[in-house]
Every structure is written in structure tokens, then in C-alpha cells.
PDB file of C-alpha atoms in Angstrom:
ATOM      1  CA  UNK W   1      11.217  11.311  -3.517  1.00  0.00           C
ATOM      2  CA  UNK W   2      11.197  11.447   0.279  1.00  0.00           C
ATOM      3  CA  UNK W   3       8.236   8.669   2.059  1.00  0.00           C
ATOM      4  CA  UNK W   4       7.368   8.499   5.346  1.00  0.00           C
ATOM      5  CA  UNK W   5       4.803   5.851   6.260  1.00  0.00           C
ATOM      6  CA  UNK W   6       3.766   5.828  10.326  1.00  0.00           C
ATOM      7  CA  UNK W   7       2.373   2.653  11.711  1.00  0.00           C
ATOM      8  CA  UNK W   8       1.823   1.888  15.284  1.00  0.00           C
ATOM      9  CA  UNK W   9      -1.755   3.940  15.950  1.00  0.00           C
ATOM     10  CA  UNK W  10      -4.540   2.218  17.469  1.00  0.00           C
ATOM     11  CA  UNK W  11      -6.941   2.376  20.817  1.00  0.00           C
ATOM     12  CA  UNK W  12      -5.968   2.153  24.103  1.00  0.00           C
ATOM     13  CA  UNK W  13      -7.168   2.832  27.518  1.00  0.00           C
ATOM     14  CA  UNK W  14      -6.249   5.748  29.599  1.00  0.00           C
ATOM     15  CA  UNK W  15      -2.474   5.154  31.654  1.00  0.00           C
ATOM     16  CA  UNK W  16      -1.586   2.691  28.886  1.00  0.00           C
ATOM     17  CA  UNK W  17       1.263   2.728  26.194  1.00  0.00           C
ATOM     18  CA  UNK W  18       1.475   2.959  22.392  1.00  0.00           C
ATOM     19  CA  UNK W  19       5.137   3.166  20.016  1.00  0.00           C
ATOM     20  CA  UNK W  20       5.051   4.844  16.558  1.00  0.00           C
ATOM     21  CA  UNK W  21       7.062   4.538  13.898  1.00  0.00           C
ATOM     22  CA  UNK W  22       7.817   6.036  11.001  1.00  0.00           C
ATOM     23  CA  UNK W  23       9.861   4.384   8.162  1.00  0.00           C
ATOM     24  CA  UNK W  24      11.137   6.933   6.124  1.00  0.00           C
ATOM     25  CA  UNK W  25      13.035   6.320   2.252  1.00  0.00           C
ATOM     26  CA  UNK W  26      14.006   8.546  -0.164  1.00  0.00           C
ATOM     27  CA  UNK W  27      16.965  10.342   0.637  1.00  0.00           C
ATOM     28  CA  UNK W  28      20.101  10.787   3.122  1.00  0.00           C
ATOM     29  CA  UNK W  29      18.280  11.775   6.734  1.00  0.00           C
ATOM     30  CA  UNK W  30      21.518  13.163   8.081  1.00  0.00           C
ATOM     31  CA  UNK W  31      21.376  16.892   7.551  1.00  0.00           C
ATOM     32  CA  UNK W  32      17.764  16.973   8.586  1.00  0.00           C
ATOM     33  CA  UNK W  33      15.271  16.934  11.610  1.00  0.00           C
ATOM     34  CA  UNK W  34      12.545  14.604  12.049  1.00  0.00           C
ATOM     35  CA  UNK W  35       9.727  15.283  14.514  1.00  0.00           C
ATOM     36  CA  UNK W  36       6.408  14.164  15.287  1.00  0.00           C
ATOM     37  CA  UNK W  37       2.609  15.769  15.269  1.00  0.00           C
ATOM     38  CA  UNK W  38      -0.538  15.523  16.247  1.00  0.00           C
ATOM     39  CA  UNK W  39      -3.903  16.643  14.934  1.00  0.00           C
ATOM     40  CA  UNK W  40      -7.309  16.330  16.695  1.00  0.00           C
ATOM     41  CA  UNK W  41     -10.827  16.992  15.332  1.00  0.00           C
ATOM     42  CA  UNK W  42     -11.569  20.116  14.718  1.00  0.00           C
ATOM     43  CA  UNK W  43      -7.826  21.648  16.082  1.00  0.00           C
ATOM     44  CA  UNK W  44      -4.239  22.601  14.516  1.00  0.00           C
ATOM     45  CA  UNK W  45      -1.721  20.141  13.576  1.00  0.00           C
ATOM     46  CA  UNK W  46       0.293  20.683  16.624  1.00  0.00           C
ATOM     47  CA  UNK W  47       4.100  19.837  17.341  1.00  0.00           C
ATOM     48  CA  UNK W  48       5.099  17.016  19.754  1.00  0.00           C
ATOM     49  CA  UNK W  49       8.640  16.551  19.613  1.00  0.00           C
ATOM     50  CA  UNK W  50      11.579  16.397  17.476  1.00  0.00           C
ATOM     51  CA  UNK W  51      15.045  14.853  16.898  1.00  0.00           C
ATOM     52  CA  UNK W  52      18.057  15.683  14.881  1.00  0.00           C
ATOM     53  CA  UNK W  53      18.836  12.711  13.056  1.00  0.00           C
ATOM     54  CA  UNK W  54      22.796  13.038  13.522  1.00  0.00           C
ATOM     55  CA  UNK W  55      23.597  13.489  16.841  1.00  0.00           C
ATOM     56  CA  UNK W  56      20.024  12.598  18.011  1.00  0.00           C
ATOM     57  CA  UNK W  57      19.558  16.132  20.148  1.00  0.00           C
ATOM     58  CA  UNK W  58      16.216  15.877  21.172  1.00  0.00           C
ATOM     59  CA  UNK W  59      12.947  18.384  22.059  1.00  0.00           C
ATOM     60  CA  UNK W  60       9.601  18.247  23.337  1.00  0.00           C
ATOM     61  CA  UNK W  61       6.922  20.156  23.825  1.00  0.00           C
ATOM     62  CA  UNK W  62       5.582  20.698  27.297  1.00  0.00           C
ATOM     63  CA  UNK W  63       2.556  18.461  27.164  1.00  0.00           C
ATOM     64  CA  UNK W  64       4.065  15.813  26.448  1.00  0.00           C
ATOM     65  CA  UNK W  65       6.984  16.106  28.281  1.00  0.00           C
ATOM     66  CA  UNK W  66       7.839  13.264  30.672  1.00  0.00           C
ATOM     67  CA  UNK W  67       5.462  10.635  28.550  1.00  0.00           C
ATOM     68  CA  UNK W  68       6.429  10.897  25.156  1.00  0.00           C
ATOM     69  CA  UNK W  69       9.644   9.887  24.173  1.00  0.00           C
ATOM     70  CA  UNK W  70      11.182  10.548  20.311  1.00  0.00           C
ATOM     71  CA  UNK W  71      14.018   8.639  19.068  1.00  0.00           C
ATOM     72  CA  UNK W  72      15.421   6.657  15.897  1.00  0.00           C
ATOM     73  CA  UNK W  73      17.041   4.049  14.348  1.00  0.00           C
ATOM     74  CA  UNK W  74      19.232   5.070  11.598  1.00  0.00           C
ATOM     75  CA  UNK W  75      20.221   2.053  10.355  1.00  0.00           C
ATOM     76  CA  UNK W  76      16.732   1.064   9.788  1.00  0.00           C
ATOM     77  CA  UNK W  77      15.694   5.094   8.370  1.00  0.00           C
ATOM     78  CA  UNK W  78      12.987   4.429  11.049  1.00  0.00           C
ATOM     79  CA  UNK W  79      11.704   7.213  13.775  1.00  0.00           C
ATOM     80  CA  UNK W  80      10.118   6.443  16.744  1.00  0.00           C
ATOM     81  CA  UNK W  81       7.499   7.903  19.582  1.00  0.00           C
ATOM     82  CA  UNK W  82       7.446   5.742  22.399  1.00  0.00           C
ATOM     83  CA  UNK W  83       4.061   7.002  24.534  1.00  0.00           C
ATOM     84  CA  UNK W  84       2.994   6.518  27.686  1.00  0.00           C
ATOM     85  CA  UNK W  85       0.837   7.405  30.295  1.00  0.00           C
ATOM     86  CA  UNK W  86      -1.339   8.174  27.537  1.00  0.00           C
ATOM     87  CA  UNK W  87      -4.867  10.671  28.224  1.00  0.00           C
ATOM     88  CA  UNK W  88      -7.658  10.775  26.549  1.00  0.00           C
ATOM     89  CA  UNK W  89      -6.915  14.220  25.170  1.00  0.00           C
ATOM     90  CA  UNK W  90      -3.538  12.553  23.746  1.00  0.00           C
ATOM     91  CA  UNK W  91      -6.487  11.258  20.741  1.00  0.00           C
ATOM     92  CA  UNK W  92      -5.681  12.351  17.317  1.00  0.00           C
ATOM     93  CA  UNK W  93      -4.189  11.629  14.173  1.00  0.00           C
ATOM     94  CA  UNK W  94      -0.207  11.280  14.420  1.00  0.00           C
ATOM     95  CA  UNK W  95       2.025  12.207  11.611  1.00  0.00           C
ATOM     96  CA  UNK W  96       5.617  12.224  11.407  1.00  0.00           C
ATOM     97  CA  UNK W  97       7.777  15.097   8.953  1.00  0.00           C
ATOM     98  CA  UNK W  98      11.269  15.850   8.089  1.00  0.00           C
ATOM     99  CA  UNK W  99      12.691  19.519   8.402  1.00  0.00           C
ATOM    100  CA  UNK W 100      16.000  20.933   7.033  1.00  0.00           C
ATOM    101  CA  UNK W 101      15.913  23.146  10.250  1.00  0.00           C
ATOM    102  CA  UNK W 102      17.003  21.621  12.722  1.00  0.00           C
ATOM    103  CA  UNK W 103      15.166  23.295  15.477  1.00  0.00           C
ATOM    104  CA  UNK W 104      11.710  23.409  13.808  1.00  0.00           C
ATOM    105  CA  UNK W 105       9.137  23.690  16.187  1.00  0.00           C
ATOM    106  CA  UNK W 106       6.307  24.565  13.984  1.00  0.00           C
ATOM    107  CA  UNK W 107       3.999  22.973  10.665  1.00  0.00           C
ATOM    108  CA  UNK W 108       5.569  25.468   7.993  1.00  0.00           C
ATOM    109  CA  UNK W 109       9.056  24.163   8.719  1.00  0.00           C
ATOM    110  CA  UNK W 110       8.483  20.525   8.076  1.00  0.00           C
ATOM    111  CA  UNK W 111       8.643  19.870   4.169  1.00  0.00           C
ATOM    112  CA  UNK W 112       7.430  16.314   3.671  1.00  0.00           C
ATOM    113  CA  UNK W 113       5.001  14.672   5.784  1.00  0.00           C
ATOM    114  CA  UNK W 114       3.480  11.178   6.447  1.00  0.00           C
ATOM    115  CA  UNK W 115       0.136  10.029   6.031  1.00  0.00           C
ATOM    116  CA  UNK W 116      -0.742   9.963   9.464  1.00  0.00           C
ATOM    117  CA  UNK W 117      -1.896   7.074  11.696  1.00  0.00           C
ATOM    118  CA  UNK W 118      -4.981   7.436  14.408  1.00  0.00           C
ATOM    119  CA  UNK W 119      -4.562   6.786  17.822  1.00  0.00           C
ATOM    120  CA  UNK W 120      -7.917   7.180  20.503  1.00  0.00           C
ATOM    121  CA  UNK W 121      -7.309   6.822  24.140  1.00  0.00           C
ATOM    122  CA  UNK W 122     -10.726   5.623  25.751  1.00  0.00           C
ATOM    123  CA  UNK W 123     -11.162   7.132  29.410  1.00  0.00           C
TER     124      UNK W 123
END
């Protein structure tokens, strides 16, 4: 059975930095995508970026773009979302999922999620 457990959330001020992870057990990562999302009050679970766990190809969506960065170790089945320059809109819960696509881009194509872990940037 596939677990995914993010760590890594907390608070921090506007401009600073946070890193995710996401250690994930349960099964052979290599034919899969991994990716990372966000949900704020009251909004969709939306899709920050993603990463092909062979061959580590790599996507983003455009807010993020330029201050989030996805990666992953695979000998430690661990993903990663490095964060900077972080806004106080970048506040919500972060969850990381695996998808057989992999380009999946969107909530439906991600099979098995994480818990989630909260992270609030203060202005």
C-alpha cells in the first residue's frame, strides 16, 4: 500500500524559505510521477509542480515558477519542494501525490495522496 507522509510545513515571514518533503513507501516509484499541491481555505486543491521520478523531467506551474523548486531523492523514496521567496498568498495546506501519468497536471490524475502539511506565510 503506497504512503506518503509530508513534513516540512510551518510559518514564516514574507521573502523567507521553507523545504518539503515527502517520504513515500509502498511500492517501486519508477514508472510514476510525483508532484506537489496546494489547497487554501475555501479554494481548489491546485497543482504546483511535478517530477518524473526516472529521469527527473520537471514542471511547474506559472505561479510558482522561479520560487518553487521540485526535486527527489530516490535513494531515500523522498520528494522535495524547496520554496522561496515565499507570499502570503503561497498559505495553504501542501500535499504531495503520485500519478501513473507522467504529465499530470491536474487532482483526478494523482491516485494516492499525502496527508498534507500547513504552511502560513505572515505579511
Amino acid at each position: 500500500q503506497v504512503q506518503l507522509v509530508e513534513s516540512g510545513g510551518g510559518l514564516v515571514q514574507a521573502g523567507g524559505s521553507l523545504r518539503l518533503s515527502c517520504a513515500a513507501s509502498g511500492r517501486t516509484f519508477s514508472a510514476y510521477a510525483m508532484g506537489w499541491f496546494r489547497q487554501a481555505p475555501g479554494k481548489e486543491r491546485e497543482f504546483q509542480a511535478r517530477i518524473t521520478w526516472i529521469g527527473g523531467s520537471r514542471y511547474y506551474a506559472d505561479s510558482v515558477k522561479g520560487r518553487f523548486t521540485i526535486s527527489r531523492d530516490v535513494a531515500k523514496n523522498t520528494l522535495y519542494l524547496q520554496m522561496d521567496s515565499l507570499r502570503p498568498e503561497d498559505t495553504a495546506v501542501y500535499y504531495c501525490a503520485v500519478a501513473e501519468n507522467l504529465r499530470a497536471t491536474v487532482r483526478h490524475e494523482y491516485a494516492y495522496w499525502g496527508q498534507g502539511t500547513q504552511v502560513t506565510v505572515s505579511s
